[in-house]
XYZ file of C-alpha atoms in Angstrom:
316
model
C 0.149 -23.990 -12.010
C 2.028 -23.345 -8.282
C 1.562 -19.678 -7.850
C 5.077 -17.720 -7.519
C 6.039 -15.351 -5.439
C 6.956 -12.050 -6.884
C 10.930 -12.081 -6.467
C 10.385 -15.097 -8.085
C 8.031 -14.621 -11.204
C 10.608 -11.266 -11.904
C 13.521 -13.693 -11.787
C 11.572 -16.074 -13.928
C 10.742 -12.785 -16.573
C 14.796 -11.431 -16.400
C 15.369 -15.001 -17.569
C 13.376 -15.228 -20.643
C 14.015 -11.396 -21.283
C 17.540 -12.451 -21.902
C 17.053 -15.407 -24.075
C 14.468 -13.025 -26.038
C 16.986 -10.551 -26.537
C 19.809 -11.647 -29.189
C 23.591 -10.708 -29.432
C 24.334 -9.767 -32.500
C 26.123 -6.604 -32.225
C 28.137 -5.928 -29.576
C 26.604 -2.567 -28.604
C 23.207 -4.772 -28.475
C 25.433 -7.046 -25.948
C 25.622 -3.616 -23.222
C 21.768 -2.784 -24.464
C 20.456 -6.679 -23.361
C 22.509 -6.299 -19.925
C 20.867 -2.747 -19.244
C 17.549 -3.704 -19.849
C 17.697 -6.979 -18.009
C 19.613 -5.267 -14.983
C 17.828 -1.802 -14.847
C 14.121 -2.888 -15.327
C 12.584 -1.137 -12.788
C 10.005 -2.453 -10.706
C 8.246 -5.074 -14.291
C 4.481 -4.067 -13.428
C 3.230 -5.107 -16.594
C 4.667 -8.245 -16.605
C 3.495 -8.876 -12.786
C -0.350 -7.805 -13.647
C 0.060 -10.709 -16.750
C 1.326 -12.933 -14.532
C -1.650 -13.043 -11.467
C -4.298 -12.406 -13.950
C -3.590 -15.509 -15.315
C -3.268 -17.050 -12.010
C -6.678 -15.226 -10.738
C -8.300 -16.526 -13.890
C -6.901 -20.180 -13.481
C -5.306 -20.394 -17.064
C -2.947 -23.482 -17.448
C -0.793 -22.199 -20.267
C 2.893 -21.815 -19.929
C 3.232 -19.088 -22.481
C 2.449 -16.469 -19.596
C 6.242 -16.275 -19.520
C 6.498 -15.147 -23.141
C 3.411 -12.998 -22.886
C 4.502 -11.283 -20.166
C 8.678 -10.598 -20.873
C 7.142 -8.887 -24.589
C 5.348 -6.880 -22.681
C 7.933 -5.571 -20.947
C 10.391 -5.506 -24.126
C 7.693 -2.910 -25.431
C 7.741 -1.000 -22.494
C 11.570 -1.124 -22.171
C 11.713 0.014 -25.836
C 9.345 2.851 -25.399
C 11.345 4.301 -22.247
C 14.126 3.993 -25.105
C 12.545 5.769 -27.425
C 11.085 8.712 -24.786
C 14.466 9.409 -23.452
C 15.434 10.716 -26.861
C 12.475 12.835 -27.457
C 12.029 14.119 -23.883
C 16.502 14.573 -23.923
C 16.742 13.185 -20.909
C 20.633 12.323 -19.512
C 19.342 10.047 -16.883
C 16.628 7.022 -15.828
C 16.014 5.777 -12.538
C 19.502 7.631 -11.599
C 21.780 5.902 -14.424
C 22.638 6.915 -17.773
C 20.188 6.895 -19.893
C 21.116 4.726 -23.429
C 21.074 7.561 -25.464
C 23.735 9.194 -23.202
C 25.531 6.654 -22.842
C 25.483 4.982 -26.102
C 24.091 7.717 -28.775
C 20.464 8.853 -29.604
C 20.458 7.235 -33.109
C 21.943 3.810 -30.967
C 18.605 4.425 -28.624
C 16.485 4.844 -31.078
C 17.696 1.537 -33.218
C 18.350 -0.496 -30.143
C 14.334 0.407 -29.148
C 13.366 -0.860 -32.193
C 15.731 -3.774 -32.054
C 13.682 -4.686 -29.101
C 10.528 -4.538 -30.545
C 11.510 -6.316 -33.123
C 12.579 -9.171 -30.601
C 9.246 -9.224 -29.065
C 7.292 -9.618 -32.316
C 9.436 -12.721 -33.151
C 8.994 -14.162 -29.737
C 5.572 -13.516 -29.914
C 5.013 -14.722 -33.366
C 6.248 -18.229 -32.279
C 3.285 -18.646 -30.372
C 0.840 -18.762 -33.100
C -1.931 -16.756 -31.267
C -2.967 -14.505 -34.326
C -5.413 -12.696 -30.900
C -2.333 -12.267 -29.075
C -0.285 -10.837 -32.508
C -3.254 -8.635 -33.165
C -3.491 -7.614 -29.369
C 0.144 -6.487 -29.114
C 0.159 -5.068 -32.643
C -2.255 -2.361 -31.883
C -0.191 -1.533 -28.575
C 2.496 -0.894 -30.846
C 0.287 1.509 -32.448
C -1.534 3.115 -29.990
C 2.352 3.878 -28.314
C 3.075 5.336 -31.963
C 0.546 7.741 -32.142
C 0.516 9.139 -28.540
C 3.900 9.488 -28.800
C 2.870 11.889 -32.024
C -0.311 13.295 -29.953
C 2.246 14.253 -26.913
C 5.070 15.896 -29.345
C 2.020 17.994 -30.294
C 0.513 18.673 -27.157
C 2.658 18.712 -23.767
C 3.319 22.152 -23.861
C 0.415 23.745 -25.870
C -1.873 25.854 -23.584
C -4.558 24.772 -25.884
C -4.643 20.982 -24.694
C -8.292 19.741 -23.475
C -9.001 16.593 -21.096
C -9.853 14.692 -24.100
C -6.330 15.359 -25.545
C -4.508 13.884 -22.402
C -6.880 11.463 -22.069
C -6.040 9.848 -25.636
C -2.230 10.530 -25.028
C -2.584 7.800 -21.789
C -4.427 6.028 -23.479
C -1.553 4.859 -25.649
C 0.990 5.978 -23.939
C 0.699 3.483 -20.560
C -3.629 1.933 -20.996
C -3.104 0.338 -23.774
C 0.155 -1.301 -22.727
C -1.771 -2.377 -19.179
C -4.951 -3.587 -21.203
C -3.026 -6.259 -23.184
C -1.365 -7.289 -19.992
C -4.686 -8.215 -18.717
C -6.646 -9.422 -21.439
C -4.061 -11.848 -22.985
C -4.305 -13.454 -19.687
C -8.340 -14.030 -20.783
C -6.858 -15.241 -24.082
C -4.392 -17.623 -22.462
C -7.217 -18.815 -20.470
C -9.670 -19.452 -23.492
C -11.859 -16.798 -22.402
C -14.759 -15.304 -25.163
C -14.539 -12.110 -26.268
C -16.790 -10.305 -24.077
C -14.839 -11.251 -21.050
C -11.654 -10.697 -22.769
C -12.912 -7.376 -23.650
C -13.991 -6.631 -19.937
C -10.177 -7.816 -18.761
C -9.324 -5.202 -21.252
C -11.250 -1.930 -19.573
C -9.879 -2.884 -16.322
C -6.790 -2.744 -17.572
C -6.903 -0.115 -19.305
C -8.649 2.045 -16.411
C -5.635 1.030 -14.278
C -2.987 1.851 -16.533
C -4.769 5.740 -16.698
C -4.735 5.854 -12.984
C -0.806 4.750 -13.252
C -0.328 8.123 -15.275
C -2.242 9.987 -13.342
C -0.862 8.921 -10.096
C 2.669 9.629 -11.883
C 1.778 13.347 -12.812
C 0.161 13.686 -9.214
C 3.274 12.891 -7.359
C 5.404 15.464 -9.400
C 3.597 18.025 -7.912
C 2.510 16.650 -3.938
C 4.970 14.414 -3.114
C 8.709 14.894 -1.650
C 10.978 13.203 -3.428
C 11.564 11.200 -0.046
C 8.284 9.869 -0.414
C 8.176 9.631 -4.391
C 11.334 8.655 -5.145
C 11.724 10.993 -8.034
C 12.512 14.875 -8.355
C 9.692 17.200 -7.496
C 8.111 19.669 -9.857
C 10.206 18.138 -12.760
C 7.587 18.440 -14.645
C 6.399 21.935 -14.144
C 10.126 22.925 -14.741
C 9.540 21.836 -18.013
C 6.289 23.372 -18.642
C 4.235 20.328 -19.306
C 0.650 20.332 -19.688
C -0.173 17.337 -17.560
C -2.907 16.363 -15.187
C -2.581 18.310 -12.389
C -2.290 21.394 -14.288
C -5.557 20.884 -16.709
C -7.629 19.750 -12.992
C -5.987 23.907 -11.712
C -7.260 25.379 -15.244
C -10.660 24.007 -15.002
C -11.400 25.054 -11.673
C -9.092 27.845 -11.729
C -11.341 29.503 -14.456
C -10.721 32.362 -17.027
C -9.719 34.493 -13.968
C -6.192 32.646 -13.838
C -5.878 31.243 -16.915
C -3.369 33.692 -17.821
C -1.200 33.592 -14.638
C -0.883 29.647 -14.958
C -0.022 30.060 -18.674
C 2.682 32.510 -17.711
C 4.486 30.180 -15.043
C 4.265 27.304 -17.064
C 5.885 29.412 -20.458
C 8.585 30.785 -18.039
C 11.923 29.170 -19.314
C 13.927 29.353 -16.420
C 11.865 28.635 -12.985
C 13.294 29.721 -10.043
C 11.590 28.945 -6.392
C 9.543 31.791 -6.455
C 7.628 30.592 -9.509
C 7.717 26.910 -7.488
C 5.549 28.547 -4.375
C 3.263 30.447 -7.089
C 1.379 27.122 -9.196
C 1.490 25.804 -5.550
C -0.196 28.538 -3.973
C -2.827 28.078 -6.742
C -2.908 24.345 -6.731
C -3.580 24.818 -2.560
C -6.158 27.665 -3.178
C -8.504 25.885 -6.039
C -7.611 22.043 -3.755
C -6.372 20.204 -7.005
C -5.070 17.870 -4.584
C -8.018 16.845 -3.194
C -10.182 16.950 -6.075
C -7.278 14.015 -7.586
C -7.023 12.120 -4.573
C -11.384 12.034 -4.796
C -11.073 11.116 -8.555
C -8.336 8.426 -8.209
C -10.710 6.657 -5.363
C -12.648 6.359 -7.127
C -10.839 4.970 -10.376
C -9.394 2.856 -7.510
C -13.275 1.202 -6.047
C -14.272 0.469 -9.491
C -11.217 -1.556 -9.930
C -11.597 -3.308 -6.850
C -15.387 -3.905 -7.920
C -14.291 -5.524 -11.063
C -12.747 -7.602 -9.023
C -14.917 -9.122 -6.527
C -16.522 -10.911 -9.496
C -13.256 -13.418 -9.302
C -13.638 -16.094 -5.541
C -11.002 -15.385 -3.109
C -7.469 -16.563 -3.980
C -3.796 -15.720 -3.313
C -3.950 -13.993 -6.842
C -6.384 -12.122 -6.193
C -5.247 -11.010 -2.497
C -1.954 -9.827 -4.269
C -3.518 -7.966 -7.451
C -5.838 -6.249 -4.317
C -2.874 -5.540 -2.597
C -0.893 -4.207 -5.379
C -3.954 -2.051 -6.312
C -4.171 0.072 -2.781
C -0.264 0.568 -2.922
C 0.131 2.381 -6.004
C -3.324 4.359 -6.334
């Protein structure tokens, strides 16, 4: 199988996206063209795509494999903008502004509910069972993070499991259904799986990083959005472990403060500066980012290969 370029393997996935997704409603109709025009930048779909290239599978169900995976992703970002009440994604109206939160919420499922059909009609019961636990792994994170994101009581092991589901498990099935595709056994399938996994929690991490140390210039996205709403996420478990019982209290404080103002801005960044969260992430995510780059030096040189390398040292 010719490998694609990537303007051309995302055309090829906003094809089969919208033959996935039906018509029957007409509200569905405006859903289907904002997902297929607003996807964003289809990394999951991507990884599927040149592991099955990098692992030389023949099988023209990538396509299929990789647009569901998407779908789920699509539907979850449906599904979060409810619960986190956000008004806007990627600078547009969100669905549940535009359309209504119950809509959202129905039209997320609707497009889960597309995926599982498309994937049913491949008759992989790995791949159904695969994709079926994504679905609840997303589930119960979701759950987990309802619980969690602003409780001052929230350990590493807590975020960890809420990544896990949340974007891992997601990036694990992109990468070992390309093993299944390619008639892989288990164990290697399994090992497809880690490294997925492992770069899907270095996607999350990366994305609570930049909240916090990157302009939105250079991020794209609004600085210390997060903080503003007095999330518990990485960067802010890395200050309290280093920070100590000394400043446990003080971070607690700025996070609980309901309306943030600059001044509270310069405070969690004075501390981040003075304990070096930054550096301590950038050291951890280097080396999340070698062991991926191990994994793969097991695979010979290829164009695949050169672009999943590539891909790797942009985003971590």
């Amino acid at each position: 199988m010719k490998l694609l370029e990537i303007p051309k393997v995302l055309t090829s996935v906003d094809s089969c996206l919208d033959s996935i997704i039906h018509e029957d409603l007409k509200v569905l109709k405006k859903i289907k063209e904002y997902v297929v025009s607003n996807g964003g930048k289809r990394i999951r779909p991507l990884l599927h795509y040149y592991f099955v290239q990098l692992l030389g599978a023949s099988s023209k169900q990538w396509l299929d494999v990789a647009s569901v995976s998407e779908l789920i992703h699509c539907a979850s970002l449906l599904h979060d903008d409810v619960i986190d009440e956000a008004p806007v994604r990627r600078g547009l109206p969100t669905v549940g502004s535009k359309f209504g939160n119950k809509t959202a919420i129905l039209a997320g499922d609707y497009l889960l509910a597309c995926g599982i059909e498309r994937l049913n009609r491949l008759e992989s019961p790995d791949l159904m069972d695969l994709y079926c636990k994504v679905l609840r792994d997303l589930s119960v994170s979701e759950l987990l993070q309802m619980e969690w994101e602003r409780n001052p009581k929230i350990t590493f092991q807590i975020y960890d499991s809420i990544i896990f589901g949340k974007t891992a498990s997601l990036f694990g099935a992109c990468t070992m259904s390309a093993g299944i595709l390619a008639n892989l056994p288990k164990d290697d399938c399994q090992g497809l799986y880690d490294f997925g996994v492992l770069l899907g929690k270095l996607f999350q991490k990366k994305d609570d990083y930049l909240d916090y140390f990157l302009t939105k210039k250079q991020s794209g996205k609004e600085p210390m959005k997060d903080f503003h709403n007095g999330l518990f996420t990485y960067p802010v478990l890395v200050l309290l472990a280093k920070a100590g019982k000394t400043k446990e209290k003080a971070i607690h404080a700025l996070l609980k403060e309901p309306q943030k103002t600059k001044k509270e801005d310069l405070a969690i960044q004075s501390l981040l500066a003075e304990f070096k969260v930054k550096e301590a992430i950038d050291l951890e995510l280097s080396q999340d980012k070698n062991q991926l780059l191990d994994f793969l030096q097991i695979f010979p040189e290829s164009n695949a290969k050169k672009i999943i390398v590539e891909q790797i040292n942009r985003f971590a």
